[in-house]
Coordinates of C-alpha atoms in Angstrom, one line a residue:
X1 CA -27.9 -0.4 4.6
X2 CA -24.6 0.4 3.3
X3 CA -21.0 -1.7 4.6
X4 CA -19.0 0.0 7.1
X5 CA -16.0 0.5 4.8
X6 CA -16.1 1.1 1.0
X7 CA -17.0 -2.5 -0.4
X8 CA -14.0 -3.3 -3.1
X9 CA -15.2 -4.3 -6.5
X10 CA -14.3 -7.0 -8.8
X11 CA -11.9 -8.8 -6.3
X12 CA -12.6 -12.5 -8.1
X13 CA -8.9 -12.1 -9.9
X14 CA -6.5 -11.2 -7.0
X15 CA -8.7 -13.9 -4.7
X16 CA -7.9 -16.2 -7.3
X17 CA -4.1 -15.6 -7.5
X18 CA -4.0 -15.8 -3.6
X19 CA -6.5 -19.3 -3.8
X20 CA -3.4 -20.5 -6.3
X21 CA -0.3 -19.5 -4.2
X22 CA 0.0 -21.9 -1.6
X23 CA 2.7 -19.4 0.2
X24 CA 0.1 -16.2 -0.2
X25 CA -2.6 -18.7 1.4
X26 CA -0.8 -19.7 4.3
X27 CA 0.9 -16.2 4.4
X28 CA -2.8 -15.0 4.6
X29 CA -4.3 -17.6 6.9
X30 CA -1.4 -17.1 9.6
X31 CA -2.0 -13.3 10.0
X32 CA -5.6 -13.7 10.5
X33 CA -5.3 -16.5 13.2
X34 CA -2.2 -14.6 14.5
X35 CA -4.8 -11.8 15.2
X36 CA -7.6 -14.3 16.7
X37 CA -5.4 -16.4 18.9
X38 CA -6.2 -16.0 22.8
X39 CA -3.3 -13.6 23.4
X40 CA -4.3 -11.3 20.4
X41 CA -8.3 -11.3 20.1
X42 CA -10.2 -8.1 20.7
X43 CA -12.9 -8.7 23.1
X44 CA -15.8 -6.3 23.0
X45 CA -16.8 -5.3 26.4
X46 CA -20.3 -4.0 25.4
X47 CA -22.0 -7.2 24.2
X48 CA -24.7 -5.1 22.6
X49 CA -22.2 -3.4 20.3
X50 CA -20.7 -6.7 19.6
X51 CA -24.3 -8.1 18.5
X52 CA -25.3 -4.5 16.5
X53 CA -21.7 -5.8 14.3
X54 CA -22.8 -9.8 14.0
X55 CA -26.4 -8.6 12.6
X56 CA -25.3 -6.1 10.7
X57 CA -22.7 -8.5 9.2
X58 CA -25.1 -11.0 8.6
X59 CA -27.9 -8.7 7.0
X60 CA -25.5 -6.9 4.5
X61 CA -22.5 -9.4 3.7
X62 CA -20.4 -7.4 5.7
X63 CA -17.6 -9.3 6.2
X64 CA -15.3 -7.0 6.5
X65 CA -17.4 -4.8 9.5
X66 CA -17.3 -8.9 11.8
X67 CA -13.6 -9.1 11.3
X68 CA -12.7 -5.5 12.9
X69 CA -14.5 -6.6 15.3
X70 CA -12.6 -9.4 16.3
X71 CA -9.6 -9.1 15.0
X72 CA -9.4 -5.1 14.2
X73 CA -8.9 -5.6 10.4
X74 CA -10.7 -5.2 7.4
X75 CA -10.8 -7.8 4.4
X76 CA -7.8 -5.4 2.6
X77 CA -5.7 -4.9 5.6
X78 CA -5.4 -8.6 6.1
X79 CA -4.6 -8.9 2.8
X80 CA -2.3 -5.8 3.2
X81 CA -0.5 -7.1 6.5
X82 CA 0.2 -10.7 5.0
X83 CA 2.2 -8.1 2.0
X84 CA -0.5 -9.9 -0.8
X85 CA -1.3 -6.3 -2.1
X86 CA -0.3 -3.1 -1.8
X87 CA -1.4 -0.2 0.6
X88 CA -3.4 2.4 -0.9
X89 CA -1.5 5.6 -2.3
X90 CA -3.4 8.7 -1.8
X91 CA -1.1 11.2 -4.4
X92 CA 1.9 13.3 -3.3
X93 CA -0.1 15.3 -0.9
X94 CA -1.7 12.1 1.1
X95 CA -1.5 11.3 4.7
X96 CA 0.5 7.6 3.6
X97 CA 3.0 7.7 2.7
X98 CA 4.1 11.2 3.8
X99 CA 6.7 13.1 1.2
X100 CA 9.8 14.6 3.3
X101 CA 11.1 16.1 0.2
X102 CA 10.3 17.5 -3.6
X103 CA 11.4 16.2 -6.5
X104 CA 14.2 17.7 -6.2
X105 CA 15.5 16.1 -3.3
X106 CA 15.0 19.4 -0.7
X107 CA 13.1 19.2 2.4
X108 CA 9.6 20.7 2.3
X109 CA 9.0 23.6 4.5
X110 CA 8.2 22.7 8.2
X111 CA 9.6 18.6 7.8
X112 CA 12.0 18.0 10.5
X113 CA 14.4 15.0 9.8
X114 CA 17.7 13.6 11.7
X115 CA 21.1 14.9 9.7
X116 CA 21.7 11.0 9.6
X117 CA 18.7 10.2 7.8
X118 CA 18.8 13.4 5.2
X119 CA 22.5 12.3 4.4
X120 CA 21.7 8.7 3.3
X121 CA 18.6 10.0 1.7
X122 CA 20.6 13.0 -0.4
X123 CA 23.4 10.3 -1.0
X124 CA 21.2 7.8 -2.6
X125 CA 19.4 10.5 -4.5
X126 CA 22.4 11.8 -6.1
X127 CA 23.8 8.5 -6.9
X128 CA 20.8 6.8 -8.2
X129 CA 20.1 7.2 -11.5
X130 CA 16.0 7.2 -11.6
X131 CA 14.0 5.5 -14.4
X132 CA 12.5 7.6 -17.0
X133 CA 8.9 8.9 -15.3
X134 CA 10.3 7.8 -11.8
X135 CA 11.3 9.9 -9.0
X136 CA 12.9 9.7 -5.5
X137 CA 11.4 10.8 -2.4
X138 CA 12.3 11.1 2.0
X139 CA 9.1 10.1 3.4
X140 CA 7.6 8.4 6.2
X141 CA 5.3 5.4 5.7
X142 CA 2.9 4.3 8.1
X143 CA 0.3 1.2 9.0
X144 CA -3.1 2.5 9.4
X145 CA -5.6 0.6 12.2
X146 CA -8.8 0.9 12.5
X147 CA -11.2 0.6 15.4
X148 CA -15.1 1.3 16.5
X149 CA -15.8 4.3 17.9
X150 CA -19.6 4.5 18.4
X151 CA -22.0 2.1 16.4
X152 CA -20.9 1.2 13.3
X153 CA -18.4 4.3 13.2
X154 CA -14.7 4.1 12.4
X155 CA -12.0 6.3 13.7
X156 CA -8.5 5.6 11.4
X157 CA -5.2 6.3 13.1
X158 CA -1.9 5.7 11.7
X159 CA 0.7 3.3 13.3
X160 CA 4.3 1.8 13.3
X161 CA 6.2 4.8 11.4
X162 CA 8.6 3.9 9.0
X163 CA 11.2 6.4 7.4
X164 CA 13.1 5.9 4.3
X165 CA 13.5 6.5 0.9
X166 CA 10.4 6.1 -1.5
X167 CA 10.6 5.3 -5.4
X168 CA 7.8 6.6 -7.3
X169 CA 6.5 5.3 -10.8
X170 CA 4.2 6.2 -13.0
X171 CA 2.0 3.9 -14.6
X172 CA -0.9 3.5 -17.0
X173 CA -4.0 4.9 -16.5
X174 CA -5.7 1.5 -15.4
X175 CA -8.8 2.8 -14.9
X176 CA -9.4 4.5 -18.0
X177 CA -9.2 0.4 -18.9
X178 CA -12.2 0.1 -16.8
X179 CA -10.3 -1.6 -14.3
X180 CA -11.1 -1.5 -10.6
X181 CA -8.7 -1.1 -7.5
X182 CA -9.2 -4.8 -7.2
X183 CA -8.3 -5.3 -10.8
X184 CA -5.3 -3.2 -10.9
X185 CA -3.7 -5.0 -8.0
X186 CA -4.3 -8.4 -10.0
X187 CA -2.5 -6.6 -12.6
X188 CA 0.7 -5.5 -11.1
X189 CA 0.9 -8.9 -9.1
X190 CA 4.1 -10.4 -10.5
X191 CA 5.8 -7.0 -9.8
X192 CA 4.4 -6.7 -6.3
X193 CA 5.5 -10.2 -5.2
X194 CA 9.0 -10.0 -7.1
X195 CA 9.3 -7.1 -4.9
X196 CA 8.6 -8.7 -1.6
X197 CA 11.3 -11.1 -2.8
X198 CA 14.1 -8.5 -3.6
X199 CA 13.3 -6.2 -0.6
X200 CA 10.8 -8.5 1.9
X201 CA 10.5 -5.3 4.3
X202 CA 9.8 -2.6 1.7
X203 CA 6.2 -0.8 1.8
X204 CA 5.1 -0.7 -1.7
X205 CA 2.1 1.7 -2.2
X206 CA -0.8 1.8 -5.5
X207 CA -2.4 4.4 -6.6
X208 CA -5.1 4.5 -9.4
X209 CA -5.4 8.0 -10.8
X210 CA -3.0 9.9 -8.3
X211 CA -0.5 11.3 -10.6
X212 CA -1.5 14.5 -12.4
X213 CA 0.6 16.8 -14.8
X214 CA 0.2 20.4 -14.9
X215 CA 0.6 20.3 -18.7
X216 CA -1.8 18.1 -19.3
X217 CA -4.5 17.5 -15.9
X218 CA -6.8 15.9 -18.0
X219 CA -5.0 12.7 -18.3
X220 CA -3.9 11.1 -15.0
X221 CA -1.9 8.2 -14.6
X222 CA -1.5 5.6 -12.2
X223 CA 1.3 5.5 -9.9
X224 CA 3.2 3.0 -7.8
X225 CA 5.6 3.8 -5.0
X226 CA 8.0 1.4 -3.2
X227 CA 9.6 2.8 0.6
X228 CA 12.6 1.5 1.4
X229 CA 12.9 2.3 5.2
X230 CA 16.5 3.4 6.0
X231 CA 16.9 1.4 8.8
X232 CA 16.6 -2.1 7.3
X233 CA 17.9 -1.5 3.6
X234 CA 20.6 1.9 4.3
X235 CA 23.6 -0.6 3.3
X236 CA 22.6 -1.8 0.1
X237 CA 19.9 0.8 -0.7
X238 CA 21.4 1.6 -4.4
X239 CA 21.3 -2.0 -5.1
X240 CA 17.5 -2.7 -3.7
X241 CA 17.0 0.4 -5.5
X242 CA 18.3 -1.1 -9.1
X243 CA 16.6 -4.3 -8.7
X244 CA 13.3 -2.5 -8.1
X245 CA 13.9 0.0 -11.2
X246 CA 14.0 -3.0 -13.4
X247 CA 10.7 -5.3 -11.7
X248 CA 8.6 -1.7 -12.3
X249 CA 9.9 -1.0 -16.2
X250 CA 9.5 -4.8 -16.7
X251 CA 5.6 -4.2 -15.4
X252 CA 5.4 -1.2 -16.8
X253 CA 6.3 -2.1 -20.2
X254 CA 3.2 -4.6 -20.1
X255 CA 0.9 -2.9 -19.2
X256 CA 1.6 -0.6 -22.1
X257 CA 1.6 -3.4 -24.5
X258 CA -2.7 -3.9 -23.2
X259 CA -3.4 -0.6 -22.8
X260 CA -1.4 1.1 -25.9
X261 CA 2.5 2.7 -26.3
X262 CA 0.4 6.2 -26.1
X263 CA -1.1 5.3 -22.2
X264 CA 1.7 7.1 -20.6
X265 CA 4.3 9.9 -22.2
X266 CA 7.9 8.4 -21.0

């Protein structure tokens, strides 16, 4: 029997650098017992649904179908919500983040924003120079929670909206390196938690594969996006926004070095 969710590969590295970090382990172990404590915990009402998860747990080496149960997380949105990896970036077209804009900084047909928030966004767009392969972005960034609907199926619904302005970089290729999702998150982790420590309330997002070129499809790229929502960073957005340029090109530039100066066209 397969696991209710998509079972991540090759996870030994990043568990590792999270078993080493005594601030990502207790980071980790607080948001899981902040969801379990008695005024959190999900209670399941239909004891045999709640037995139907335990088995199936059990049987398969589920863990990640027990802890929805009780604490409505997966494995990877733990890891997510205690900011120890990055959320998942589904491409420019995804439903998380959602892109407000183009490229070139003009709202996309049918996106309604406040004149406040388009100002600060069309300020910082025009005053921040981007990174070569780098791009600026309005969009809306969101939490995603899971629950059980029937059985052992999951209904996904999107949560605690965040609006602000999203940097966008691409990457190398990192699966073409026959890395996993897993993998690639070990990878980038310096970057990811040098980020959290320049901008603690930024969303950063990963993508393996998302980023295509119309000259050239047949060579996709990796690509890693970092939302400043305007709310908490619209004072000193240019300077989050510089710090971030150079934690990404300092990443960037190694993973080129492992996986060759011809992985990604700058």
């Amino acid at each position: 029997m397969s696991t209710v969710l998509p079972r991540e590969e090759a996870v030994e590295t990043i568990f590792s650098k999270i078993l080493a970090s005594p601030e990502a382990s207790g980071r980790l172990s607080g948001v899981f017992y902040d969801h379990i404590d008695d005024d959190h915990r999900l209670t399941d009402n239909d004891r045999d649904h709640f037995l139907q998860v335990l088995f199936h747990a059990y049987q398969n080496g589920d863990i990640s179908a027990l802890l929805l149960e009780l604490c409505g997380r997966s494995m990877f949105d733990l890891l997510r919500e205690a900011y120890l990896i990055p959320k998942k970036f589904h491409g420019k077209a995804g439903e998380n983040p959602v892109l407000l804009t183009d490229a070139t900084g003009e709202l996309l047909p049918g996106e309604k924003v406040s004149a406040r928030e388009y100002a600060k966004f069309k300020e910082t767009y025009e005053h921040h120079e981007c990174a070569p392969r780098s791009a600026l972005y309005l969009a809306d960034g969101y939490d995603l929670v899971r629950t059980y609907t029937e059985g052992l199926n999951i209904t996904e619904e999107k949560d605690n909206r965040k609006r602000g302005v999203l940097a966008l970089y691409a990457l190398p290729d990192t699966c073409k390196l026959g890395l996993t999702e897993a993998q690639a998150y070990a990878v980038v982790w310096d970057a990811f938690q040098k980020i959290q420590e320049e901008a603690p309330r930024a969303m950063v997002y990963y993508g393996q594969e998302t980023g295509l070129k119309k000259e050239n499809p047949d060579k996709p790229y990796d690509e890693i996006g970092i939302l400043l929502p305007i709310h908490e960073f619209e004072k000193k957005m240019l300077q989050h926004l510089d710090e971030i340029d150079g934690i990404v090109l300092a990443c960037r530039e190694k993973m080129m070095e492992k996986a060759g100066n011809d992985s990604l066209q700058l």
